[in-house]
Short mmCIF file of C-alpha atoms and ligand atoms in Angstrom, two decimals:
data_model
loop_
_atom_site.label_atom_id
_atom_site.label_comp_id
_atom_site.label_asym_id
_atom_site.label_seq_id
_atom_site.Cartn_x
_atom_site.Cartn_y
_atom_site.Cartn_z
CA MET D 1 126.99 -75.09 -42.47
CA LYS D 2 126.32 -72.24 -39.73
CA GLU D 3 128.37 -69.84 -41.89
CA ILE D 4 126.08 -70.60 -44.98
CA VAL D 5 122.99 -69.75 -42.81
CA HIS D 6 124.39 -66.72 -41.56
CA LYS D 7 125.24 -65.59 -45.13
CA TYR D 8 121.62 -66.18 -46.10
CA LEU D 9 120.74 -64.12 -42.93
CA ASP D 10 122.50 -61.17 -44.23
CA GLU D 11 121.34 -61.54 -47.72
CA ILE D 12 117.87 -61.44 -46.69
CA ALA D 13 118.14 -58.26 -44.20
CA SER D 14 119.91 -56.43 -46.90
CA PHE D 15 117.37 -57.37 -49.56
CA VAL D 16 115.36 -54.64 -51.25
CA ALA D 17 112.73 -54.95 -53.97
CA GLU D 18 111.11 -52.48 -56.38
CA THR D 19 108.44 -54.62 -57.96
CA PRO D 20 106.38 -57.25 -56.93
CA GLU D 21 108.06 -59.61 -59.33
CA GLN D 22 111.34 -59.34 -57.42
CA ILE D 23 109.65 -60.25 -54.23
CA GLU D 24 108.11 -63.25 -55.88
CA GLU D 25 111.67 -64.05 -57.18
CA PHE D 26 113.00 -63.75 -53.54
CA ARG D 27 110.18 -65.77 -52.24
CA ILE D 28 110.68 -68.76 -54.63
CA LYS D 29 114.56 -68.65 -54.01
CA PHE D 30 114.27 -69.01 -50.24
CA LEU D 31 110.87 -70.36 -49.32
CA SER D 32 109.23 -72.39 -52.06
CA LYS D 33 109.27 -76.15 -51.69
CA LYS D 34 112.44 -76.51 -53.76
CA GLY D 35 113.98 -73.39 -52.17
CA ILE D 36 116.98 -72.81 -50.06
CA ILE D 37 115.19 -73.13 -46.83
CA PRO D 38 113.49 -76.39 -47.28
CA ASP D 39 116.74 -77.70 -48.69
CA LEU D 40 118.71 -76.76 -45.38
CA PHE D 41 115.97 -78.32 -43.23
CA GLY D 42 116.75 -81.41 -45.47
CA GLU D 43 120.37 -81.23 -44.50
CA MET D 44 119.36 -81.60 -40.64
CA LYS D 45 120.04 -85.36 -40.97
CA ASN D 46 123.61 -84.65 -41.81
CA VAL D 47 124.24 -82.52 -38.74
CA SER D 48 125.78 -84.21 -35.82
CA PRO D 49 123.15 -84.73 -32.93
CA GLU D 50 124.84 -82.36 -30.39
CA GLU D 51 124.78 -79.47 -32.99
CA ARG D 52 121.12 -80.41 -34.25
CA LYS D 53 119.40 -78.47 -31.76
CA ASP D 54 121.17 -75.05 -32.34
CA PHE D 55 121.06 -75.67 -36.13
CA GLY D 56 117.38 -76.11 -36.12
CA LEU D 57 116.80 -72.92 -34.21
CA LEU D 58 118.94 -71.04 -36.56
CA LEU D 59 117.10 -72.45 -39.37
CA ASN D 60 113.77 -71.49 -37.98
CA GLN D 61 115.10 -67.95 -37.51
CA LEU D 62 116.12 -67.90 -41.11
CA LYS D 63 112.73 -69.11 -42.33
CA ASN D 64 111.00 -66.43 -40.12
CA SER D 65 113.10 -63.53 -41.25
CA ALA D 66 112.74 -64.61 -44.94
CA GLN D 67 108.70 -64.61 -44.23
CA GLN D 68 108.78 -61.23 -42.59
CA LYS D 69 110.71 -59.82 -45.23
CA VAL D 70 108.17 -60.89 -47.86
CA ASP D 71 105.28 -60.08 -45.78
CA LEU D 72 106.85 -56.47 -45.24
CA LEU D 73 107.77 -55.67 -48.82
CA GLN D 74 104.38 -56.75 -50.14
CA GLU D 75 102.69 -54.42 -47.93
CA THR D 76 104.93 -51.33 -48.72
CA ILE D 77 104.91 -51.94 -52.45
CA GLY D 78 101.22 -52.58 -52.55
CA LYS D 79 100.54 -49.29 -50.69
CA ARG D 80 102.83 -47.27 -53.04
CA GLU D 81 101.16 -48.78 -56.10
CA SER D 82 97.61 -47.80 -54.90
CA VAL D 83 98.87 -44.38 -54.24
CA ASN D 84 100.61 -44.08 -57.59
CA GLU D 85 97.51 -45.36 -59.47
CA LYS D 86 95.45 -42.35 -57.64
CA ALA D 87 98.01 -39.54 -57.97
CA THR D 88 100.08 -39.95 -61.10
CA ASP D 89 97.75 -40.21 -63.77
CA LEU D 90 98.25 -36.70 -65.39
CA THR D 91 95.77 -37.34 -68.11
CA LEU D 92 92.73 -37.47 -66.03
CA PRO D 93 90.41 -34.25 -65.87
CA ALA D 94 90.83 -32.35 -62.61
CA ASP D 95 88.17 -32.95 -59.95
CA PHE D 96 85.04 -31.10 -60.46
CA ILE D 97 84.47 -28.24 -57.87
CA SER D 98 80.91 -28.00 -56.90
CA LEU D 99 80.02 -24.30 -56.05
CA GLY D 100 76.86 -23.76 -54.01
CA SER D 101 74.06 -21.29 -55.27
CA ARG D 102 71.90 -18.63 -53.61
CA HIS D 103 68.85 -19.85 -51.80
CA PRO D 104 65.76 -19.03 -53.68
CA LEU D 105 64.49 -17.01 -50.70
CA SER D 106 67.74 -14.90 -50.64
CA ILE D 107 67.39 -14.45 -54.64
CA VAL D 108 63.90 -12.92 -54.14
CA ARG D 109 64.71 -11.02 -51.05
CA LYS D 110 67.48 -9.43 -53.00
CA GLU D 111 65.32 -8.76 -56.00
CA ILE D 112 62.55 -6.97 -53.75
CA ILE D 113 65.43 -4.89 -51.90
CA ASP D 114 66.90 -3.75 -55.37
CA ILE D 115 63.67 -2.83 -56.82
CA PHE D 116 62.87 -0.33 -53.79
CA SER D 117 66.62 0.84 -53.63
CA LYS D 118 66.00 2.34 -57.10
CA ILE D 119 63.30 4.67 -55.82
CA GLY D 120 65.53 5.74 -52.86
CA PHE D 121 64.53 3.14 -50.08
CA THR D 122 67.27 2.26 -47.67
CA VAL D 123 67.59 -0.98 -45.81
CA SER D 124 67.35 -1.32 -42.01
CA VAL D 125 66.83 -4.43 -39.69
CA GLY D 126 65.82 -4.93 -36.32
CA PRO D 127 66.07 -7.89 -33.46
CA GLU D 128 64.10 -11.05 -33.85
CA ILE D 129 63.50 -11.14 -30.10
CA GLU D 130 61.23 -8.26 -29.34
CA ASP D 131 59.42 -6.75 -26.36
CA ASP D 132 55.70 -6.25 -26.32
CA TRP D 133 55.90 -2.40 -26.95
CA HIS D 134 57.66 -2.79 -30.36
CA ASN D 135 55.85 -5.87 -31.69
CA PHE D 136 52.45 -4.93 -30.47
CA THR D 137 51.64 -2.02 -28.44
CA ALA D 138 53.32 0.77 -30.29
CA LEU D 139 51.59 -0.69 -33.39
CA ASN D 140 48.24 0.21 -32.16
CA PHE D 141 47.40 -3.60 -31.41
CA PRO D 142 44.54 -3.42 -28.85
CA LEU D 143 45.19 -5.41 -25.62
CA GLU D 144 42.62 -8.07 -26.55
CA HIS D 145 44.01 -8.53 -30.16
CA PRO D 146 44.07 -12.30 -31.02
CA ALA D 147 47.70 -11.86 -32.32
CA ARG D 148 48.80 -11.39 -28.94
CA ASP D 149 47.25 -14.75 -27.87
CA MET D 150 49.79 -17.68 -27.02
CA GLN D 151 48.52 -19.62 -30.02
CA ASP D 152 50.14 -16.99 -32.34
CA THR D 153 53.07 -15.88 -30.62
CA PHE D 154 56.13 -17.42 -29.09
CA PHE D 155 56.68 -15.96 -25.95
CA ILE D 156 59.96 -16.16 -24.30
CA GLU D 157 59.01 -14.29 -20.91
CA LYS D 158 55.82 -12.98 -19.61
CA SER D 159 55.28 -9.76 -17.90
CA PRO D 160 56.98 -7.86 -19.36
CA ASP D 161 56.42 -9.92 -22.56
CA ILE D 162 59.36 -10.82 -24.50
CA ALA D 163 58.67 -12.84 -27.62
CA LEU D 164 60.01 -13.84 -31.08
CA ARG D 165 58.68 -10.91 -33.40
CA THR D 166 55.57 -11.95 -35.26
CA HIS D 167 56.18 -9.49 -38.00
CA THR D 168 58.76 -7.14 -39.33
CA SER D 169 56.47 -4.17 -38.47
CA SER D 170 58.38 -3.92 -35.28
CA VAL D 171 61.26 -2.55 -37.22
CA GLN D 172 59.02 0.23 -38.31
CA ILE D 173 58.78 1.38 -34.72
CA ARG D 174 62.63 1.02 -34.02
CA VAL D 175 63.26 3.03 -37.05
CA MET D 176 60.86 5.82 -36.34
CA GLU D 177 61.97 6.10 -32.84
CA LYS D 178 65.64 6.61 -33.98
CA GLU D 179 65.16 8.65 -37.22
CA LYS D 180 63.52 11.85 -38.16
CA PRO D 181 61.43 11.97 -41.33
CA PRO D 182 61.62 11.80 -44.19
CA ILE D 183 62.00 8.06 -43.65
CA ARG D 184 62.06 5.66 -46.62
CA SER D 185 63.01 2.15 -45.83
CA VAL D 186 62.55 -1.35 -46.26
CA PHE D 187 62.95 -3.96 -43.49
CA PRO D 188 63.77 -7.64 -44.51
CA GLY D 189 63.76 -10.25 -41.88
CA ARG D 190 62.68 -13.46 -40.25
CA VAL D 191 59.58 -13.66 -38.26
CA PHE D 192 57.78 -16.62 -36.17
CA ARG D 193 54.12 -17.61 -35.63
CA ASN D 194 53.02 -20.48 -33.56
CA GLU D 195 51.41 -22.46 -36.19
CA ALA D 196 51.32 -26.16 -37.18
CA ILE D 197 53.70 -26.89 -40.21
CA SER D 198 52.02 -27.66 -43.39
CA ALA D 199 52.42 -27.06 -47.03
CA ARG D 200 51.12 -23.61 -46.86
CA ALA D 201 52.29 -22.52 -43.53
CA HIS D 202 55.58 -22.82 -41.24
CA CYS D 203 56.40 -21.60 -37.77
CA PHE D 204 58.90 -19.32 -39.07
CA PHE D 205 59.10 -17.43 -42.38
CA HIS D 206 60.52 -14.15 -43.94
CA GLN D 207 58.99 -10.70 -44.61
CA VAL D 208 59.94 -7.47 -46.26
CA GLU D 209 58.34 -4.55 -44.66
CA GLY D 210 58.42 -0.94 -46.36
CA LEU D 211 57.82 2.54 -44.55
CA TYR D 212 57.69 5.93 -46.25
CA ILE D 213 57.17 8.96 -43.76
CA ASP D 214 57.22 12.65 -45.09
CA GLU D 215 55.19 15.64 -45.38
CA ASN D 216 52.06 15.14 -47.78
CA VAL D 217 52.57 11.55 -48.28
CA SER D 218 49.21 10.25 -49.66
CA PHE D 219 47.54 7.10 -50.73
CA ALA D 220 48.05 7.91 -54.36
CA ASP D 221 52.01 7.89 -53.38
CA LEU D 222 51.38 4.36 -51.81
CA LYS D 223 49.40 3.07 -54.87
CA GLN D 224 52.21 4.40 -57.41
CA THR D 225 54.88 3.02 -55.26
CA LEU D 226 53.29 -0.51 -55.09
CA TYR D 227 52.52 -0.27 -58.91
CA TYR D 228 56.08 0.26 -59.83
CA PHE D 229 57.24 -2.67 -57.58
CA ALA D 230 54.49 -4.97 -59.32
CA THR D 231 55.49 -4.07 -62.75
CA GLU D 232 59.23 -4.43 -61.95
CA PHE D 233 58.89 -7.72 -60.09
CA PHE D 234 56.13 -9.46 -62.09
CA GLY D 235 56.46 -7.66 -65.50
CA PRO D 236 55.43 -4.62 -67.00
CA ASP D 237 51.90 -5.71 -68.24
CA THR D 238 51.00 -6.40 -64.39
CA GLN D 239 47.86 -4.65 -63.28
CA ILE D 240 47.09 -4.00 -59.45
CA ARG D 241 43.83 -3.54 -57.45
CA LEU D 242 43.65 -2.59 -53.83
CA ARG D 243 40.79 -4.01 -51.57
CA PRO D 244 39.89 -2.74 -48.28
CA SER D 245 41.21 -4.60 -45.29
CA TYR D 246 42.20 -4.07 -41.76
CA PHE D 247 45.59 -3.98 -39.89
CA PRO D 248 45.83 -2.18 -36.47
CA PHE D 249 48.83 -0.01 -37.52
CA THR D 250 47.37 1.45 -40.75
CA GLU D 251 44.24 3.45 -41.44
CA PRO D 252 42.98 3.09 -44.02
CA SER D 253 44.27 -0.49 -44.91
CA ALA D 254 44.24 -2.51 -48.05
CA GLU D 255 45.36 -5.88 -49.57
CA MET D 256 46.99 -5.52 -53.11
CA ASP D 257 46.41 -7.93 -55.61
CA ILE D 258 48.25 -8.21 -58.90
CA SER D 259 46.69 -9.53 -62.28
CA CYS D 260 47.72 -13.31 -62.52
CA PHE D 261 50.93 -13.48 -64.28
CA ILE D 262 50.27 -17.07 -65.37
CA CYS D 263 47.11 -16.58 -67.26
CA GLY D 264 47.07 -12.88 -67.82
CA GLY D 265 43.73 -12.57 -65.86
CA LYS D 266 41.77 -15.18 -67.61
CA GLY D 267 41.75 -17.55 -64.78
CA CYS D 268 43.91 -20.54 -63.95
CA LYS D 269 44.92 -22.81 -61.14
CA VAL D 270 47.23 -20.29 -59.59
CA CYS D 271 44.89 -17.57 -59.24
CA LYS D 272 42.07 -20.04 -58.46
CA GLY D 273 40.05 -18.97 -61.46
CA SER D 274 39.60 -15.12 -60.21
CA GLY D 275 42.44 -13.60 -62.64
CA TRP D 276 43.80 -12.06 -59.55
CA VAL D 277 46.68 -12.98 -57.08
CA GLU D 278 47.14 -11.34 -53.32
CA ILE D 279 50.46 -10.35 -52.97
CA LEU D 280 50.65 -7.89 -49.86
CA GLY D 281 49.17 -5.85 -47.23
CA CYS D 282 49.60 -2.09 -46.92
CA GLY D 283 47.94 1.19 -45.84
CA MET D 284 48.38 4.83 -44.48
CA VAL D 285 50.40 4.68 -40.99
CA ASP D 286 48.02 5.17 -38.17
CA PRO D 287 48.33 8.64 -36.56
CA ASN D 288 48.64 6.82 -33.17
CA VAL D 289 51.67 4.81 -34.33
CA LEU D 290 53.49 8.02 -35.42
CA GLU D 291 52.60 9.65 -31.98
CA ASN D 292 53.96 6.58 -30.23
CA CYS D 293 57.24 7.11 -31.88
CA HIS D 294 57.15 10.90 -31.14
CA ILE D 295 56.40 11.92 -34.79
CA ASP D 296 53.93 14.90 -35.35
CA SER D 297 50.90 13.26 -36.70
CA LYS D 298 49.60 16.55 -38.01
CA LYS D 299 52.75 17.47 -39.76
CA TYR D 300 53.88 13.97 -41.32
CA THR D 301 51.88 11.27 -42.88
CA GLY D 302 53.30 7.98 -44.44
CA PHE D 303 52.35 4.67 -45.74
CA ALA D 304 53.52 1.20 -44.95
CA PHE D 305 53.37 -2.28 -46.73
CA GLY D 306 54.54 -5.72 -45.94
CA MET D 307 54.89 -8.84 -47.92
CA GLY D 308 55.71 -12.66 -47.37
CA ILE D 309 59.12 -13.64 -49.12
CA GLU D 310 58.06 -17.47 -49.24
CA ARG D 311 54.68 -16.47 -50.51
CA THR D 312 56.13 -14.16 -53.30
CA THR D 313 58.86 -16.81 -54.19
CA MET D 314 56.30 -19.55 -54.29
CA LEU D 315 54.29 -17.48 -56.76
CA LYS D 316 57.08 -16.58 -58.97
CA TYR D 317 58.54 -19.98 -59.29
CA GLN D 318 55.30 -21.92 -58.92
CA ILE D 319 56.54 -23.85 -55.78
CA ASN D 320 53.65 -25.46 -54.03
CA ASP D 321 55.08 -26.51 -50.73
CA ILE D 322 56.54 -23.94 -48.17
CA ARG D 323 58.63 -26.86 -46.55
CA LEU D 324 60.76 -27.26 -49.61
CA PHE D 325 62.58 -23.91 -48.68
CA PHE D 326 63.86 -25.26 -45.27
CA ASP D 327 64.36 -29.02 -46.21
CA ASN D 328 67.92 -28.35 -47.83
CA ASP D 329 67.22 -30.76 -50.70
CA LEU D 330 69.86 -30.28 -53.20
CA ARG D 331 67.59 -31.46 -55.83
CA PHE D 332 65.34 -28.55 -55.22
CA LEU D 333 68.16 -25.87 -54.59
CA ARG D 334 70.22 -26.71 -57.66
CA GLN D 335 67.11 -25.54 -59.72
CA PHE D 336 67.84 -22.12 -58.78
CA GLU D 337 71.64 -21.98 -59.94
CA SER D 338 70.96 -19.97 -62.84
CA GLN D 339 69.13 -17.31 -61.21
CA SER D 340 71.85 -16.45 -58.78
ZN1 ZN I 1 45.76 -17.18 -63.34
#
C-alpha cells in the first residue's frame, strides 16, 4: 500500500498544467469524493493496526500535497490569464496619449511679445523679490505714496525694505541702469499685491511692461506704437483713445482705451455700455526716473506702458473670473488647446 501512496506523491509533485481544465481533471482524479485519496482513506480498515498510524500520516501528506498543488496551479494560471487578456489583443487601438496645452496666460503673453518684437522690442526680465529702490524710489514714488503701504505690498524685510515686486516697472530701472539708450524692450513677469482674492483680483498676477528711450521720442511715438499694438492684438478696426491719468514714474500719464471689440462701440455688457474698454496705462518717462538711472534727461526722452496679462486675456476670451487661471481645472484649460 505504501508504495502506491509514494507513487502518487511523485505523480503529484511532477504534475504540470497548462489550462484550468487540466487542473480540474487533476483535482477530480485525486480529491473529489470518488477520487484516489478518499478511496485510499477507505482502505485504512484493511491496514494492520500497528501500521495504521503511519499510513494515516502518509495519506494526510498525500492529501495536503494534492490540495497545495491545485491551489498553486490555479493561482499561477489565473495570473497568467489576466496578463494575457490585457497584453495580447493586438487588434485593440493603442492607448491615447494626452498632450498638455499652453496656459491661456502663456498664449497671450507670447502674442503680446511677438507683436512688439516685430517693431524691434527685445525682452528683458528682472527679479520677483525687489528692494525699495527698484520697486519704488527710483520710479519717483513719494515716501508717503499709498502703494508703499503694508496693505498693498508683501514685505519680506523692513529697513532696508525688501518686498515682492508690486509691478514690472521695477525692470525698467534695472534695464536703464545696465543699458545705454537707445533702449527698446518689453518686460513680462509676475507681480504681487496684498489684495483679497475675488473674481476680479488676485494676490499675484502678470504684467507686460514696455520701455522706449532714445533721442526725440515723443508722445506721438507712444500713441502710434500703442495703436499698432491694439490693431494687431484686437483686430484692424480697433480704435484707441487716451485719457489723462497719473503714475509717479511718467509725466504726462494716460490710460488707453480701445473701442469695444465685442459690440464695435455700440455698447454692451463687456464695455458696460460705453463702447470703450480700458486696456493699459502709459506715459512719457518722468525725467527724474531717467536721472535716477544716470540717463541724461536733457538729451533723451522715452515712453513706458504696462498692461495686465490676466485682464487682457479675460477681455479677449470673455473670462469672467480671474481665479480660473490658477485653479488648474482641465475643463477650463482644455478650451485653449486649439490656440496653442
Ligand atoms: Zn461693447
